[in-house]
Amino acid sequence: MRILVVEDNLTLAEGLSAVLKGNGYAVDSVHDGVSAEAALRTQTYDLAVLDLNLPEMDGLELLRRLRARQGNTAVLILTARGAFEDRVKGLDLGADDYMTKPFDVSELEARIRVLLRRQAGLRGAQVSFGQVVLDLNSRTASSEGRPLDIPARELSVLETLMLRAGKVVAKEAIIQSLSAFDDDLSANAVEQYASRLRKRLAPFGLTVRTARGLGYYLDRLGAEG
């Protein structure tokens, strides 16, 4: 899952980014409305955490432009503007949630998890495929109640594939879900993560198959010759 933090307070932006990266998300951070609009036009994000008091372009105007072009990125407004009118306007313009500063980090994390589950079309916090269960809250995988030892990047690939189970996921989509602006993630690196994940899943009856020239998809071992 890829998140854009739009916050002009550099210290807060860095802190939010660190927390979200610690939860396993790919995170980009920008500090004004114009840069945020450019990022939202050129990259695919599952969620934007949006301040309203931004230089260059107000957060509400940024939100209006995003929704006007049918951008479906989930938006959580995080702002010091707590007046009832601001809340109503933000939600009417298409925000999915609204929090005021100061805020509790654990509550913010919980609200982000809810929005990301909603984006993925999930009602619960768990998604399963074959014997493997992925908990989106704790970001852990298990099989028959036993935790699986899967490193963070490979777990993110598994998450991307499980959330789109039954469909081929383009290599570029996996790169976008894993990498932020400051990452240098190549197609070869994705192939390595997919290969390692394939070996880890084999004992549990699953594999990562390659659709040549298209991407990858999750499948059961023995389901294909």
PDB file of C-alpha atoms in Angstrom, residues 27-188:
ATOM      1  CA  VAL A  27       5.369   6.566   1.871  1.00  0.00           C
ATOM      2  CA  ASP A  28       6.006   9.760  -0.078  1.00  0.00           C
ATOM      3  CA  SER A  29       5.955  13.167   1.578  1.00  0.00           C
ATOM      4  CA  VAL A  30       5.339  16.594   0.016  1.00  0.00           C
ATOM      5  CA  HIS A  31       4.963  19.964   1.700  1.00  0.00           C
ATOM      6  CA  ASP A  32       2.764  22.174  -0.487  1.00  0.00           C
ATOM      7  CA  GLY A  33      -0.419  21.848  -2.513  1.00  0.00           C
ATOM      8  CA  VAL A  34       1.171  22.195  -5.947  1.00  0.00           C
ATOM      9  CA  SER A  35       3.686  19.421  -5.292  1.00  0.00           C
ATOM     10  CA  ALA A  36       0.886  17.264  -3.879  1.00  0.00           C
ATOM     11  CA  GLU A  37      -1.239  17.727  -6.996  1.00  0.00           C
ATOM     12  CA  ALA A  38       1.723  16.807  -9.198  1.00  0.00           C
ATOM     13  CA  ALA A  39       2.337  13.657  -7.147  1.00  0.00           C
ATOM     14  CA  LEU A  40      -1.330  12.631  -7.281  1.00  0.00           C
ATOM     15  CA  ARG A  41      -1.405  13.140 -11.044  1.00  0.00           C
ATOM     16  CA  THR A  42       1.715  11.091 -11.741  1.00  0.00           C
ATOM     17  CA  GLN A  43       1.611   8.325  -9.119  1.00  0.00           C
ATOM     18  CA  THR A  44      -1.006   5.893  -7.871  1.00  0.00           C
ATOM     19  CA  TYR A  45      -1.739   6.175  -4.147  1.00  0.00           C
ATOM     20  CA  ASP A  46      -4.055   4.121  -1.983  1.00  0.00           C
ATOM     21  CA  LEU A  47      -4.321   6.928   0.563  1.00  0.00           C
ATOM     22  CA  ALA A  48      -3.397  10.586   1.053  1.00  0.00           C
ATOM     23  CA  VAL A  49      -3.053  12.081   4.541  1.00  0.00           C
ATOM     24  CA  LEU A  50      -3.890  15.711   3.814  1.00  0.00           C
ATOM     25  CA  ASP A  51      -3.330  18.909   5.788  1.00  0.00           C
ATOM     26  CA  LEU A  52      -5.568  21.833   4.813  1.00  0.00           C
ATOM     27  CA  ASN A  53      -3.348  24.826   5.607  1.00  0.00           C
ATOM     28  CA  LEU A  54      -0.865  24.366   2.767  1.00  0.00           C
ATOM     29  CA  PRO A  55       1.275  26.871   0.866  1.00  0.00           C
ATOM     30  CA  GLU A  56       0.776  27.257  -2.899  1.00  0.00           C
ATOM     31  CA  MET A  57      -2.635  25.564  -2.859  1.00  0.00           C
ATOM     32  CA  ASP A  58      -5.150  25.050  -0.047  1.00  0.00           C
ATOM     33  CA  GLY A  59      -5.866  21.457   0.913  1.00  0.00           C
ATOM     34  CA  LEU A  60      -9.573  21.768   0.134  1.00  0.00           C
ATOM     35  CA  GLU A  61      -8.790  23.016  -3.373  1.00  0.00           C
ATOM     36  CA  LEU A  62      -6.392  20.119  -3.840  1.00  0.00           C
ATOM     37  CA  LEU A  63      -9.132  17.712  -2.739  1.00  0.00           C
ATOM     38  CA  ARG A  64     -11.662  19.344  -5.081  1.00  0.00           C
ATOM     39  CA  ARG A  65      -9.303  18.929  -8.044  1.00  0.00           C
ATOM     40  CA  LEU A  66      -8.561  15.311  -7.148  1.00  0.00           C
ATOM     41  CA  ARG A  67     -12.245  14.377  -7.045  1.00  0.00           C
ATOM     42  CA  ALA A  68     -13.066  16.455 -10.142  1.00  0.00           C
ATOM     43  CA  ARG A  69     -10.822  14.224 -12.234  1.00  0.00           C
ATOM     44  CA  GLN A  70     -12.321  11.107 -10.622  1.00  0.00           C
ATOM     45  CA  GLY A  71      -9.234  10.318  -8.571  1.00  0.00           C
ATOM     46  CA  ASN A  72     -10.142   7.434  -6.272  1.00  0.00           C
ATOM     47  CA  THR A  73      -7.298   7.799  -3.759  1.00  0.00           C
ATOM     48  CA  ALA A  74      -8.730   7.624  -0.233  1.00  0.00           C
ATOM     49  CA  VAL A  75      -8.224  10.924   1.622  1.00  0.00           C
ATOM     50  CA  LEU A  76      -7.847  11.408   5.355  1.00  0.00           C
ATOM     51  CA  ILE A  77      -7.794  15.085   6.278  1.00  0.00           C
ATOM     52  CA  LEU A  78      -5.459  15.774   9.205  1.00  0.00           C
ATOM     53  CA  THR A  79      -5.626  19.436  10.169  1.00  0.00           C
ATOM     54  CA  ALA A  80      -5.768  22.017  12.942  1.00  0.00           C
ATOM     55  CA  ARG A  81      -8.976  23.369  11.402  1.00  0.00           C
ATOM     56  CA  GLY A  82     -11.607  21.711  13.561  1.00  0.00           C
ATOM     57  CA  ALA A  83     -14.596  23.977  12.952  1.00  0.00           C
ATOM     58  CA  PHE A  84     -17.838  22.199  12.083  1.00  0.00           C
ATOM     59  CA  GLU A  85     -18.019  24.048   8.744  1.00  0.00           C
ATOM     60  CA  ASP A  86     -14.539  22.856   7.749  1.00  0.00           C
ATOM     61  CA  ARG A  87     -15.424  19.255   8.575  1.00  0.00           C
ATOM     62  CA  VAL A  88     -18.616  19.419   6.540  1.00  0.00           C
ATOM     63  CA  LYS A  89     -16.899  21.052   3.571  1.00  0.00           C
ATOM     64  CA  GLY A  90     -14.043  18.557   3.606  1.00  0.00           C
ATOM     65  CA  LEU A  91     -16.367  15.555   3.700  1.00  0.00           C
ATOM     66  CA  ASP A  92     -18.668  17.064   1.066  1.00  0.00           C
ATOM     67  CA  LEU A  93     -15.696  17.572  -1.252  1.00  0.00           C
ATOM     68  CA  GLY A  94     -14.899  13.872  -1.029  1.00  0.00           C
ATOM     69  CA  ALA A  95     -12.694  13.272   2.011  1.00  0.00           C
ATOM     70  CA  ASP A  96     -13.119   9.791   3.478  1.00  0.00           C
ATOM     71  CA  ASP A  97     -12.247  10.776   7.037  1.00  0.00           C
ATOM     72  CA  TYR A  98     -11.369  13.900   9.042  1.00  0.00           C
ATOM     73  CA  MET A  99      -9.100  14.211  12.098  1.00  0.00           C
ATOM     74  CA  THR A 100      -8.010  17.322  13.959  1.00  0.00           C
ATOM     75  CA  LYS A 101      -4.634  18.143  15.495  1.00  0.00           C
ATOM     76  CA  PRO A 102      -3.394  17.358  18.043  1.00  0.00           C
ATOM     77  CA  PHE A 103      -4.113  13.684  17.442  1.00  0.00           C
ATOM     78  CA  ASP A 104      -3.340  10.275  18.893  1.00  0.00           C
ATOM     79  CA  VAL A 105      -1.004   8.277  16.667  1.00  0.00           C
ATOM     80  CA  SER A 106      -2.654   4.946  17.474  1.00  0.00           C
ATOM     81  CA  GLU A 107      -6.051   6.335  16.444  1.00  0.00           C
ATOM     82  CA  LEU A 108      -4.581   7.690  13.213  1.00  0.00           C
ATOM     83  CA  GLU A 109      -3.050   4.282  12.460  1.00  0.00           C
ATOM     84  CA  ALA A 110      -6.394   2.575  13.122  1.00  0.00           C
ATOM     85  CA  ARG A 111      -8.275   4.968  10.845  1.00  0.00           C
ATOM     86  CA  ILE A 112      -5.702   4.465   8.099  1.00  0.00           C
ATOM     87  CA  ARG A 113      -6.124   0.691   8.356  1.00  0.00           C
ATOM     88  CA  VAL A 114      -9.906   1.074   8.027  1.00  0.00           C
ATOM     89  CA  LEU A 115      -9.570   3.270   4.934  1.00  0.00           C
ATOM     90  CA  LEU A 116      -7.059   0.943   3.290  1.00  0.00           C
ATOM     91  CA  ARG A 117      -9.301  -2.067   3.924  1.00  0.00           C
ATOM     92  CA  ARG A 118     -12.177  -0.141   2.389  1.00  0.00           C
ATOM     93  CA  GLN A 119     -10.020   0.704  -0.632  1.00  0.00           C
ATOM     94  CA  ALA A 120      -9.268  -2.992  -1.062  1.00  0.00           C
ATOM     95  CA  GLY A 121     -12.963  -3.881  -0.798  1.00  0.00           C
ATOM     96  CA  LEU A 122     -12.522  -5.736   2.494  1.00  0.00           C
ATOM     97  CA  ARG A 123     -14.822  -5.731   5.487  1.00  0.00           C
ATOM     98  CA  GLY A 124     -12.525  -7.539   7.897  1.00  0.00           C
ATOM     99  CA  ALA A 125      -8.859  -7.210   8.747  1.00  0.00           C
ATOM    100  CA  GLN A 126      -7.883 -10.605   7.331  1.00  0.00           C
ATOM    101  CA  VAL A 127      -7.589 -11.933   3.811  1.00  0.00           C
ATOM    102  CA  SER A 128      -6.796 -15.541   2.960  1.00  0.00           C
ATOM    103  CA  PHE A 129      -5.729 -17.606  -0.014  1.00  0.00           C
ATOM    104  CA  GLY A 130      -5.372 -21.363   0.323  1.00  0.00           C
ATOM    105  CA  GLN A 131      -3.703 -22.140   3.638  1.00  0.00           C
ATOM    106  CA  VAL A 132      -2.246 -18.674   4.116  1.00  0.00           C
ATOM    107  CA  VAL A 133      -3.933 -15.902   6.108  1.00  0.00           C
ATOM    108  CA  LEU A 134      -2.738 -12.300   5.989  1.00  0.00           C
ATOM    109  CA  ASP A 135      -3.670  -9.936   8.818  1.00  0.00           C
ATOM    110  CA  LEU A 136      -3.717  -6.391   7.485  1.00  0.00           C
ATOM    111  CA  ASN A 137      -3.706  -4.831  10.946  1.00  0.00           C
ATOM    112  CA  SER A 138      -0.637  -6.577  12.328  1.00  0.00           C
ATOM    113  CA  ARG A 139       0.853  -7.074   8.846  1.00  0.00           C
ATOM    114  CA  THR A 140       1.658 -10.706   9.574  1.00  0.00           C
ATOM    115  CA  ALA A 141       1.052 -13.912   7.656  1.00  0.00           C
ATOM    116  CA  SER A 142       0.164 -17.269   9.151  1.00  0.00           C
ATOM    117  CA  SER A 143      -0.938 -20.773   8.247  1.00  0.00           C
ATOM    118  CA  GLU A 144      -3.142 -22.836  10.548  1.00  0.00           C
ATOM    119  CA  GLY A 145      -2.370 -20.399  13.346  1.00  0.00           C
ATOM    120  CA  ARG A 146       1.397 -20.590  12.920  1.00  0.00           C
ATOM    121  CA  PRO A 147       3.202 -17.362  11.973  1.00  0.00           C
ATOM    122  CA  LEU A 148       5.218 -17.333   8.762  1.00  0.00           C
ATOM    123  CA  ASP A 149       8.664 -15.762   8.728  1.00  0.00           C
ATOM    124  CA  ILE A 150       8.424 -13.420   5.728  1.00  0.00           C
ATOM    125  CA  PRO A 151      10.598 -10.281   5.458  1.00  0.00           C
ATOM    126  CA  ALA A 152       8.873  -6.912   5.044  1.00  0.00           C
ATOM    127  CA  ARG A 153       9.375  -6.385   1.310  1.00  0.00           C
ATOM    128  CA  GLU A 154       8.309  -9.941   0.441  1.00  0.00           C
ATOM    129  CA  LEU A 155       5.320  -9.546   2.752  1.00  0.00           C
ATOM    130  CA  SER A 156       4.329  -6.407   0.848  1.00  0.00           C
ATOM    131  CA  VAL A 157       4.477  -8.356  -2.421  1.00  0.00           C
ATOM    132  CA  LEU A 158       2.312 -11.059  -0.845  1.00  0.00           C
ATOM    133  CA  GLU A 159      -0.159  -8.418   0.336  1.00  0.00           C
ATOM    134  CA  THR A 160      -0.388  -6.896  -3.141  1.00  0.00           C
ATOM    135  CA  LEU A 161      -0.998 -10.295  -4.731  1.00  0.00           C
ATOM    136  CA  MET A 162      -3.495 -11.481  -2.097  1.00  0.00           C
ATOM    137  CA  LEU A 163      -5.557  -8.309  -2.347  1.00  0.00           C
ATOM    138  CA  ARG A 164      -5.841  -8.973  -6.070  1.00  0.00           C
ATOM    139  CA  ALA A 165      -6.097 -12.762  -5.887  1.00  0.00           C
ATOM    140  CA  GLY A 166      -7.219 -14.306  -9.157  1.00  0.00           C
ATOM    141  CA  LYS A 167      -5.833 -11.402 -11.183  1.00  0.00           C
ATOM    142  CA  VAL A 168      -2.478 -10.743 -12.784  1.00  0.00           C
ATOM    143  CA  VAL A 169      -0.702  -7.837 -11.069  1.00  0.00           C
ATOM    144  CA  ALA A 170       1.576  -5.829 -13.337  1.00  0.00           C
ATOM    145  CA  LYS A 171       5.206  -5.610 -12.294  1.00  0.00           C
ATOM    146  CA  GLU A 172       4.957  -1.819 -12.393  1.00  0.00           C
ATOM    147  CA  ALA A 173       2.013  -1.936  -9.973  1.00  0.00           C
ATOM    148  CA  ILE A 174       4.115  -3.967  -7.547  1.00  0.00           C
ATOM    149  CA  ILE A 175       6.995  -1.503  -7.868  1.00  0.00           C
ATOM    150  CA  GLN A 176       4.602   1.375  -7.116  1.00  0.00           C
ATOM    151  CA  SER A 177       3.152  -0.400  -4.079  1.00  0.00           C
ATOM    152  CA  LEU A 178       6.637  -1.005  -2.664  1.00  0.00           C
ATOM    153  CA  SER A 179       8.592   2.123  -3.479  1.00  0.00           C
ATOM    154  CA  ALA A 180       8.538   5.748  -2.454  1.00  0.00           C
ATOM    155  CA  PHE A 181      10.139   8.685  -4.313  1.00  0.00           C
ATOM    156  CA  ASP A 182      13.498   8.099  -2.667  1.00  0.00           C
ATOM    157  CA  ASP A 183      13.635   4.361  -3.397  1.00  0.00           C
ATOM    158  CA  ASP A 184      15.432   2.905  -6.393  1.00  0.00           C
ATOM    159  CA  LEU A 185      13.488  -0.304  -6.904  1.00  0.00           C
ATOM    160  CA  SER A 186      14.142  -2.054 -10.210  1.00  0.00           C
ATOM    161  CA  ALA A 187      12.125  -4.656 -12.077  1.00  0.00           C
ATOM    162  CA  ASN A 188      14.938  -7.121 -11.324  1.00  0.00           C
TER     163      ASN A 188
END
